[in-house]
Amino acid sequence: CPGRGECPLVDVASASNFRDFQLRHFHLDLKLNFAVKEMSGWLVLDLVPVQPGVQTLVLDSHPSLLIHAIDCKVPGAGEELPSSLTYRVDPFTDFGSSLHITLPVGTVKPGRPVQITVRYTTTDGPAIWWLDSELTCGRTRPLVFTQGHSVCNRSFFPCFDTPAVKSTYSATVRVPDGVTVLMSASQSSYSKRDRVFQFSMEFPIPSYLVALVAGDLQHVDVGPRSRVWAEPCLLSCAAKNLEGGVERWLSVAERLFGLYLWGRCDIVFLPPSFPIVAMENPCLTFIIASILESSEFLLIDIIHEIAHGWFGNAVTNATWEEMWLSEGLATYAQRRITTEAFGEAFTCLETAVRLDALHRQLRLLGDSNPVSKLQVKFEAGVNPSCLMNLFTYEKGFCFVAYLSQLCGDVRRFDCFLRDFISKFKFRSVVAQDLIDFFLGYFPDLKDTAVAQREGLEFERWLSGCGPPMYEPDLSAGAALTRPVEDLCELWRRGHAPDPSAVSRFDLSAWSTFQIVLFLDHMLDVSPLSHGTGSRGSCL
């Protein structure tokens, strides 16, 4: 249905009653205890009820959170001291629980601010990763980091754990001597005497983007607004790989999509225990240190996380069922940045690698598999992280590329994306918001009913299974992809290629993406005969 006014937003991955409140701000006050691997302290929520008759606040929580006490202040209610509140914790799913807090009778009214304080201790939850010193890169001191995507941060602090809710936040973190703390925040300070770090995020973000890392971390500035953080043993290599590059890519992105909104664009390299390759936490991208082994994959992943500064962080998918709104748009933006910075051939090669992987996955899953939809409807209890796959990125990218193709001018589409960010920044959106804005921005396309074009209907894009109905022309990458195809063809003939034919290819000059594309294509002709494989060892 055409808009949230007629379709109340539902997030089946959240147990909270987030629609009943406006979350203005929250504050975390935590002490890190590496010896027992706990964070303890309190959370303060500044809320404004928006519905009459609401007597209960329901937050997303997790069995690993030990709740000690909850109290409440209602400014202007005539009571100076906070009142203690009753609460209960109910099961919700295997990735969380629901914290039901009974609010004071007669004092909670629509429009009247209320402040809730939850005192708690963390244990072994999915958001918080405690690494003993031998599991870090330097193997000298322990380290802890958090990873909130998609619904893990409810084990970090009780919250409205849904991308539909955004707020500012602040934090006070108390640590042992010699520990450095970083958070996804726009402002920070440190009191050496008290061993206390203070953080403030002045821009509204969803709960999953609140992130913390603490350990033996040092930094090097690699640009006027970018800094690399890492354990001392990694710092020199990390800084060398990114010196000057981050600012260059930020500047290209700003020319395309408008001002970078977050101020800082720092990067912290984490040990191989980091469960994903990279995470776009605002102001502080988390990235796995092992990616330093490949300069090309490092480049692509950093630029992708930079693109999230606009698509995903500034404008966010309102539910996890439409995760492609963040990842598809960010992938398109990433490729616009690499095209401007490194040329069209480079971008076409990287795109060919990813689309090749997408089609291989489709052959394994089948064209009718529902995970190939952009809008994946999932039942309550399904962890949204299970839905994150190549379709989220690459089918989403193809739909955005199709919208760009409809415009007939990529620069015109750049302007559309810039104005889309300007209109919806710091908000959460659904696909219909993007489509309505697109059709309103290009009335000539709306008049020709492009949304209903046979075989390419927007609704089919969103709800249909199978491959993308449109893929961009990648012929500009032929200078890089044709040698790969020619080498693969030597094996497709059904017999071992002549070594002299293979020797014409200088693989030492090939890029990482060319090697990956070659190996992926060889999967399509496998298994090779024993003789073919032996003769092929001349590579």
PDB file of N, CA, C and O in Angstrom, residues 236-291:
ATOM      1  N   SER A 236      51.368   0.702  11.499  1.00  0.00           N
ATOM      2  CA  SER A 236      52.163   1.217  10.385  1.00  0.00           C
ATOM      3  C   SER A 236      51.635   0.724   9.048  1.00  0.00           C
ATOM      4  O   SER A 236      51.471   1.501   8.101  1.00  0.00           O
ATOM      5  N   CYS A 237      51.340  -0.567   8.964  1.00  0.00           N
ATOM      6  CA  CYS A 237      50.823  -1.141   7.713  1.00  0.00           C
ATOM      7  C   CYS A 237      49.467  -0.547   7.360  1.00  0.00           C
ATOM      8  O   CYS A 237      49.218  -0.193   6.205  1.00  0.00           O
ATOM      9  N   ALA A 238      48.597  -0.420   8.359  1.00  0.00           N
ATOM     10  CA  ALA A 238      47.260   0.111   8.102  1.00  0.00           C
ATOM     11  C   ALA A 238      47.320   1.546   7.623  1.00  0.00           C
ATOM     12  O   ALA A 238      46.637   1.934   6.663  1.00  0.00           O
ATOM     13  N   ALA A 239      48.137   2.358   8.282  1.00  0.00           N
ATOM     14  CA  ALA A 239      48.236   3.767   7.907  1.00  0.00           C
ATOM     15  C   ALA A 239      48.838   3.919   6.512  1.00  0.00           C
ATOM     16  O   ALA A 239      48.392   4.758   5.711  1.00  0.00           O
ATOM     17  N   LYS A 240      49.838   3.102   6.198  1.00  0.00           N
ATOM     18  CA  LYS A 240      50.476   3.182   4.878  1.00  0.00           C
ATOM     19  C   LYS A 240      49.484   2.871   3.773  1.00  0.00           C
ATOM     20  O   LYS A 240      49.485   3.511   2.716  1.00  0.00           O
ATOM     21  N   ASN A 241      48.598   1.900   4.012  1.00  0.00           N
ATOM     22  CA  ASN A 241      47.629   1.501   3.000  1.00  0.00           C
ATOM     23  C   ASN A 241      46.562   2.558   2.751  1.00  0.00           C
ATOM     24  O   ASN A 241      45.950   2.569   1.667  1.00  0.00           O
ATOM     25  N   LEU A 242      46.309   3.424   3.729  1.00  0.00           N
ATOM     26  CA  LEU A 242      45.195   4.364   3.604  1.00  0.00           C
ATOM     27  C   LEU A 242      45.631   5.832   3.570  1.00  0.00           C
ATOM     28  O   LEU A 242      44.778   6.712   3.465  1.00  0.00           O
ATOM     29  N   GLU A 243      46.894   6.097   3.646  1.00  0.00           N
ATOM     30  CA  GLU A 243      47.379   7.477   3.670  1.00  0.00           C
ATOM     31  C   GLU A 243      46.866   8.255   2.454  1.00  0.00           C
ATOM     32  O   GLU A 243      47.130   7.896   1.306  1.00  0.00           O
ATOM     33  N   GLY A 244      46.107   9.315   2.713  1.00  0.00           N
ATOM     34  CA  GLY A 244      45.587  10.180   1.656  1.00  0.00           C
ATOM     35  C   GLY A 244      44.370   9.638   0.931  1.00  0.00           C
ATOM     36  O   GLY A 244      43.621  10.410   0.326  1.00  0.00           O
ATOM     37  N   GLY A 245      44.158   8.332   0.986  1.00  0.00           N
ATOM     38  CA  GLY A 245      43.072   7.740   0.213  1.00  0.00           C
ATOM     39  C   GLY A 245      41.702   8.072   0.752  1.00  0.00           C
ATOM     40  O   GLY A 245      40.770   8.368  -0.012  1.00  0.00           O
ATOM     41  N   VAL A 246      41.536   8.026   2.068  1.00  0.00           N
ATOM     42  CA  VAL A 246      40.207   8.247   2.654  1.00  0.00           C
ATOM     43  C   VAL A 246      39.690   9.633   2.295  1.00  0.00           C
ATOM     44  O   VAL A 246      38.532   9.788   1.896  1.00  0.00           O
ATOM     45  N   GLU A 247      40.542  10.643   2.414  1.00  0.00           N
ATOM     46  CA  GLU A 247      40.104  12.008   2.090  1.00  0.00           C
ATOM     47  C   GLU A 247      39.774  12.135   0.607  1.00  0.00           C
ATOM     48  O   GLU A 247      38.796  12.799   0.233  1.00  0.00           O
ATOM     49  N   ARG A 248      40.553  11.473  -0.223  1.00  0.00           N
ATOM     50  CA  ARG A 248      40.280  11.521  -1.666  1.00  0.00           C
ATOM     51  C   ARG A 248      38.906  10.931  -1.964  1.00  0.00           C
ATOM     52  O   ARG A 248      38.117  11.505  -2.716  1.00  0.00           O
ATOM     53  N   TRP A 249      38.587   9.775  -1.361  1.00  0.00           N
ATOM     54  CA  TRP A 249      37.313   9.106  -1.628  1.00  0.00           C
ATOM     55  C   TRP A 249      36.157   9.879  -1.011  1.00  0.00           C
ATOM     56  O   TRP A 249      35.082   9.951  -1.604  1.00  0.00           O
ATOM     57  N   LEU A 250      36.381  10.468   0.156  1.00  0.00           N
ATOM     58  CA  LEU A 250      35.344  11.310   0.755  1.00  0.00           C
ATOM     59  C   LEU A 250      35.023  12.498  -0.149  1.00  0.00           C
ATOM     60  O   LEU A 250      33.851  12.861  -0.334  1.00  0.00           O
ATOM     61  N   SER A 251      36.060  13.116  -0.703  1.00  0.00           N
ATOM     62  CA  SER A 251      35.856  14.295  -1.560  1.00  0.00           C
ATOM     63  C   SER A 251      35.080  13.931  -2.819  1.00  0.00           C
ATOM     64  O   SER A 251      34.194  14.678  -3.259  1.00  0.00           O
ATOM     65  N   VAL A 252      35.394  12.762  -3.399  1.00  0.00           N
ATOM     66  CA  VAL A 252      34.640  12.306  -4.572  1.00  0.00           C
ATOM     67  C   VAL A 252      33.184  12.080  -4.194  1.00  0.00           C
ATOM     68  O   VAL A 252      32.257  12.508  -4.908  1.00  0.00           O
ATOM     69  N   ALA A 253      32.953  11.415  -3.058  1.00  0.00           N
ATOM     70  CA  ALA A 253      31.584  11.142  -2.619  1.00  0.00           C
ATOM     71  C   ALA A 253      30.817  12.431  -2.372  1.00  0.00           C
ATOM     72  O   ALA A 253      29.623  12.529  -2.694  1.00  0.00           O
ATOM     73  N   GLU A 254      31.468  13.431  -1.813  1.00  0.00           N
ATOM     74  CA  GLU A 254      30.791  14.704  -1.548  1.00  0.00           C
ATOM     75  C   GLU A 254      30.393  15.398  -2.840  1.00  0.00           C
ATOM     76  O   GLU A 254      29.319  16.022  -2.909  1.00  0.00           O
ATOM     77  N   ARG A 255      31.232  15.307  -3.858  1.00  0.00           N
ATOM     78  CA  ARG A 255      30.866  15.903  -5.152  1.00  0.00           C
ATOM     79  C   ARG A 255      29.637  15.218  -5.735  1.00  0.00           C
ATOM     80  O   ARG A 255      28.822  15.850  -6.412  1.00  0.00           O
ATOM     81  N   LEU A 256      29.510  13.929  -5.466  1.00  0.00           N
ATOM     82  CA  LEU A 256      28.393  13.178  -6.026  1.00  0.00           C
ATOM     83  C   LEU A 256      27.114  13.326  -5.209  1.00  0.00           C
ATOM     84  O   LEU A 256      26.024  13.525  -5.770  1.00  0.00           O
ATOM     85  N   PHE A 257      27.221  13.213  -3.887  1.00  0.00           N
ATOM     86  CA  PHE A 257      26.031  13.031  -3.046  1.00  0.00           C
ATOM     87  C   PHE A 257      25.814  14.106  -1.989  1.00  0.00           C
ATOM     88  O   PHE A 257      24.866  14.023  -1.226  1.00  0.00           O
ATOM     89  N   GLY A 258      26.674  15.114  -1.962  1.00  0.00           N
ATOM     90  CA  GLY A 258      26.489  16.188  -0.994  1.00  0.00           C
ATOM     91  C   GLY A 258      27.415  16.036   0.200  1.00  0.00           C
ATOM     92  O   GLY A 258      28.167  15.078   0.334  1.00  0.00           O
ATOM     93  N   LEU A 259      27.340  16.996   1.091  1.00  0.00           N
ATOM     94  CA  LEU A 259      28.252  17.101   2.227  1.00  0.00           C
ATOM     95  C   LEU A 259      28.259  15.836   3.076  1.00  0.00           C
ATOM     96  O   LEU A 259      27.200  15.268   3.384  1.00  0.00           O
ATOM     97  N   TYR A 260      29.447  15.380   3.471  1.00  0.00           N
ATOM     98  CA  TYR A 260      29.583  14.286   4.432  1.00  0.00           C
ATOM     99  C   TYR A 260      29.110  14.805   5.787  1.00  0.00           C
ATOM    100  O   TYR A 260      29.617  15.795   6.308  1.00  0.00           O
ATOM    101  N   LEU A 261      28.126  14.141   6.362  1.00  0.00           N
ATOM    102  CA  LEU A 261      27.389  14.703   7.485  1.00  0.00           C
ATOM    103  C   LEU A 261      28.003  14.410   8.853  1.00  0.00           C
ATOM    104  O   LEU A 261      27.604  15.022   9.848  1.00  0.00           O
ATOM    105  N   TRP A 262      28.966  13.505   8.933  1.00  0.00           N
ATOM    106  CA  TRP A 262      29.364  12.944  10.221  1.00  0.00           C
ATOM    107  C   TRP A 262      30.624  13.549  10.812  1.00  0.00           C
ATOM    108  O   TRP A 262      31.042  13.152  11.906  1.00  0.00           O
ATOM    109  N   GLY A 263      31.250  14.466  10.106  1.00  0.00           N
ATOM    110  CA  GLY A 263      32.455  15.091  10.653  1.00  0.00           C
ATOM    111  C   GLY A 263      33.670  14.206  10.485  1.00  0.00           C
ATOM    112  O   GLY A 263      34.448  14.356   9.543  1.00  0.00           O
ATOM    113  N   ARG A 264      33.853  13.257  11.383  1.00  0.00           N
ATOM    114  CA  ARG A 264      34.984  12.342  11.340  1.00  0.00           C
ATOM    115  C   ARG A 264      34.692  11.129  10.459  1.00  0.00           C
ATOM    116  O   ARG A 264      33.551  10.679  10.339  1.00  0.00           O
ATOM    117  N   CYS A 265      35.761  10.578   9.871  1.00  0.00           N
ATOM    118  CA  CYS A 265      35.670   9.319   9.134  1.00  0.00           C
ATOM    119  C   CYS A 265      36.886   8.485   9.534  1.00  0.00           C
ATOM    120  O   CYS A 265      37.832   8.298   8.757  1.00  0.00           O
ATOM    121  N   ASP A 266      36.877   8.008  10.774  1.00  0.00           N
ATOM    122  CA  ASP A 266      37.979   7.223  11.301  1.00  0.00           C
ATOM    123  C   ASP A 266      37.746   5.736  11.049  1.00  0.00           C
ATOM    124  O   ASP A 266      36.620   5.290  10.815  1.00  0.00           O
ATOM    125  N   ILE A 267      38.811   4.961  11.119  1.00  0.00           N
ATOM    126  CA  ILE A 267      38.763   3.529  10.824  1.00  0.00           C
ATOM    127  C   ILE A 267      39.554   2.798  11.895  1.00  0.00           C
ATOM    128  O   ILE A 267      40.682   3.205  12.227  1.00  0.00           O
ATOM    129  N   VAL A 268      38.993   1.750  12.457  1.00  0.00           N
ATOM    130  CA  VAL A 268      39.709   0.921  13.424  1.00  0.00           C
ATOM    131  C   VAL A 268      39.811  -0.498  12.879  1.00  0.00           C
ATOM    132  O   VAL A 268      38.828  -1.079  12.412  1.00  0.00           O
ATOM    133  N   PHE A 269      41.032  -1.030  12.883  1.00  0.00           N
ATOM    134  CA  PHE A 269      41.282  -2.392  12.415  1.00  0.00           C
ATOM    135  C   PHE A 269      41.223  -3.345  13.600  1.00  0.00           C
ATOM    136  O   PHE A 269      41.890  -3.140  14.615  1.00  0.00           O
ATOM    137  N   LEU A 270      40.413  -4.398  13.450  1.00  0.00           N
ATOM    138  CA  LEU A 270      40.159  -5.338  14.532  1.00  0.00           C
ATOM    139  C   LEU A 270      40.726  -6.711  14.203  1.00  0.00           C
ATOM    140  O   LEU A 270      40.904  -7.057  13.034  1.00  0.00           O
ATOM    141  N   PRO A 271      40.989  -7.528  15.227  1.00  0.00           N
ATOM    142  CA  PRO A 271      41.558  -8.864  15.003  1.00  0.00           C
ATOM    143  C   PRO A 271      40.656  -9.743  14.148  1.00  0.00           C
ATOM    144  O   PRO A 271      39.473  -9.446  13.944  1.00  0.00           O
ATOM    145  N   PRO A 272      41.189 -10.861  13.651  1.00  0.00           N
ATOM    146  CA  PRO A 272      40.406 -11.753  12.785  1.00  0.00           C
ATOM    147  C   PRO A 272      39.150 -12.316  13.433  1.00  0.00           C
ATOM    148  O   PRO A 272      38.305 -12.878  12.734  1.00  0.00           O
ATOM    149  N   SER A 273      38.997 -12.181  14.751  1.00  0.00           N
ATOM    150  CA  SER A 273      37.763 -12.619  15.416  1.00  0.00           C
ATOM    151  C   SER A 273      36.571 -11.751  15.046  1.00  0.00           C
ATOM    152  O   SER A 273      35.425 -12.156  15.294  1.00  0.00           O
ATOM    153  N   PHE A 274      36.822 -10.567  14.484  1.00  0.00           N
ATOM    154  CA  PHE A 274      35.703  -9.710  14.079  1.00  0.00           C
ATOM    155  C   PHE A 274      34.810 -10.508  13.137  1.00  0.00           C
ATOM    156  O   PHE A 274      35.282 -11.041  12.131  1.00  0.00           O
ATOM    157  N   PRO A 275      33.490 -10.623  13.445  1.00  0.00           N
ATOM    158  CA  PRO A 275      32.651 -11.614  12.761  1.00  0.00           C
ATOM    159  C   PRO A 275      32.259 -11.276  11.334  1.00  0.00           C
ATOM    160  O   PRO A 275      31.701 -12.125  10.639  1.00  0.00           O
ATOM    161  N   ILE A 276      32.478 -10.056  10.892  1.00  0.00           N
ATOM    162  CA  ILE A 276      32.179  -9.684   9.514  1.00  0.00           C
ATOM    163  C   ILE A 276      33.387  -8.937   8.951  1.00  0.00           C
ATOM    164  O   ILE A 276      34.337  -8.648   9.674  1.00  0.00           O
ATOM    165  N   VAL A 277      33.345  -8.622   7.659  1.00  0.00           N
ATOM    166  CA  VAL A 277      34.494  -7.943   7.050  1.00  0.00           C
ATOM    167  C   VAL A 277      34.584  -6.504   7.531  1.00  0.00           C
ATOM    168  O   VAL A 277      35.657  -6.030   7.923  1.00  0.00           O
ATOM    169  N   ALA A 278      33.468  -5.782   7.495  1.00  0.00           N
ATOM    170  CA  ALA A 278      33.494  -4.366   7.860  1.00  0.00           C
ATOM    171  C   ALA A 278      32.109  -3.955   8.329  1.00  0.00           C
ATOM    172  O   ALA A 278      31.101  -4.557   7.958  1.00  0.00           O
ATOM    173  N   MET A 279      32.077  -2.913   9.152  1.00  0.00           N
ATOM    174  CA  MET A 279      30.811  -2.380   9.666  1.00  0.00           C
ATOM    175  C   MET A 279      30.878  -0.864   9.673  1.00  0.00           C
ATOM    176  O   MET A 279      31.812  -0.271  10.201  1.00  0.00           O
ATOM    177  N   GLU A 280      29.837  -0.248   9.117  1.00  0.00           N
ATOM    178  CA  GLU A 280      29.800   1.183   8.836  1.00  0.00           C
ATOM    179  C   GLU A 280      29.412   2.043  10.029  1.00  0.00           C
ATOM    180  O   GLU A 280      28.704   3.051   9.868  1.00  0.00           O
ATOM    181  N   ASN A 281      29.866   1.708  11.231  1.00  0.00           N
ATOM    182  CA  ASN A 281      29.510   2.521  12.396  1.00  0.00           C
ATOM    183  C   ASN A 281      29.888   3.979  12.139  1.00  0.00           C
ATOM    184  O   ASN A 281      31.033   4.268  11.782  1.00  0.00           O
ATOM    185  N   PRO A 282      28.961   4.924  12.292  1.00  0.00           N
ATOM    186  CA  PRO A 282      29.235   6.317  11.907  1.00  0.00           C
ATOM    187  C   PRO A 282      30.396   6.904  12.690  1.00  0.00           C
ATOM    188  O   PRO A 282      30.546   6.659  13.885  1.00  0.00           O
ATOM    189  N   CYS A 283      31.225   7.637  11.984  1.00  0.00           N
ATOM    190  CA  CYS A 283      32.434   8.284  12.505  1.00  0.00           C
ATOM    191  C   CYS A 283      33.567   7.293  12.749  1.00  0.00           C
ATOM    192  O   CYS A 283      34.715   7.714  12.922  1.00  0.00           O
ATOM    193  N   LEU A 284      33.278   5.988  12.801  1.00  0.00           N
ATOM    194  CA  LEU A 284      34.302   5.008  13.158  1.00  0.00           C
ATOM    195  C   LEU A 284      33.994   3.659  12.502  1.00  0.00           C
ATOM    196  O   LEU A 284      33.335   2.805  13.102  1.00  0.00           O
ATOM    197  N   THR A 285      34.468   3.465  11.288  1.00  0.00           N
ATOM    198  CA  THR A 285      34.280   2.183  10.606  1.00  0.00           C
ATOM    199  C   THR A 285      35.107   1.103  11.287  1.00  0.00           C
ATOM    200  O   THR A 285      36.288   1.294  11.568  1.00  0.00           O
ATOM    201  N   PHE A 286      34.483  -0.038  11.563  1.00  0.00           N
ATOM    202  CA  PHE A 286      35.175  -1.222  12.060  1.00  0.00           C
ATOM    203  C   PHE A 286      35.514  -2.097  10.857  1.00  0.00           C
ATOM    204  O   PHE A 286      34.642  -2.366  10.023  1.00  0.00           O
ATOM    205  N   ILE A 287      36.756  -2.598  10.788  1.00  0.00           N
ATOM    206  CA  ILE A 287      37.138  -3.434   9.656  1.00  0.00           C
ATOM    207  C   ILE A 287      38.122  -4.501  10.117  1.00  0.00           C
ATOM    208  O   ILE A 287      38.940  -4.265  11.012  1.00  0.00           O
ATOM    209  N   ILE A 288      38.023  -5.669   9.530  1.00  0.00           N
ATOM    210  CA  ILE A 288      38.868  -6.791   9.932  1.00  0.00           C
ATOM    211  C   ILE A 288      40.294  -6.589   9.425  1.00  0.00           C
ATOM    212  O   ILE A 288      40.514  -6.176   8.284  1.00  0.00           O
ATOM    213  N   ALA A 289      41.277  -6.858  10.282  1.00  0.00           N
ATOM    214  CA  ALA A 289      42.675  -6.570   9.939  1.00  0.00           C
ATOM    215  C   ALA A 289      43.190  -7.447   8.810  1.00  0.00           C
ATOM    216  O   ALA A 289      44.085  -7.031   8.068  1.00  0.00           O
ATOM    217  N   SER A 290      42.641  -8.640   8.642  1.00  0.00           N
ATOM    218  CA  SER A 290      43.142  -9.541   7.604  1.00  0.00           C
ATOM    219  C   SER A 290      42.936  -8.992   6.200  1.00  0.00           C
ATOM    220  O   SER A 290      43.595  -9.442   5.254  1.00  0.00           O
ATOM    221  N   ILE A 291      42.079  -8.013   6.046  1.00  0.00           N
ATOM    222  CA  ILE A 291      41.845  -7.447   4.712  1.00  0.00           C
ATOM    223  C   ILE A 291      43.045  -6.637   4.240  1.00  0.00           C
ATOM    224  O   ILE A 291      43.160  -6.298   3.062  1.00  0.00           O
TER     225      ILE A 291
END
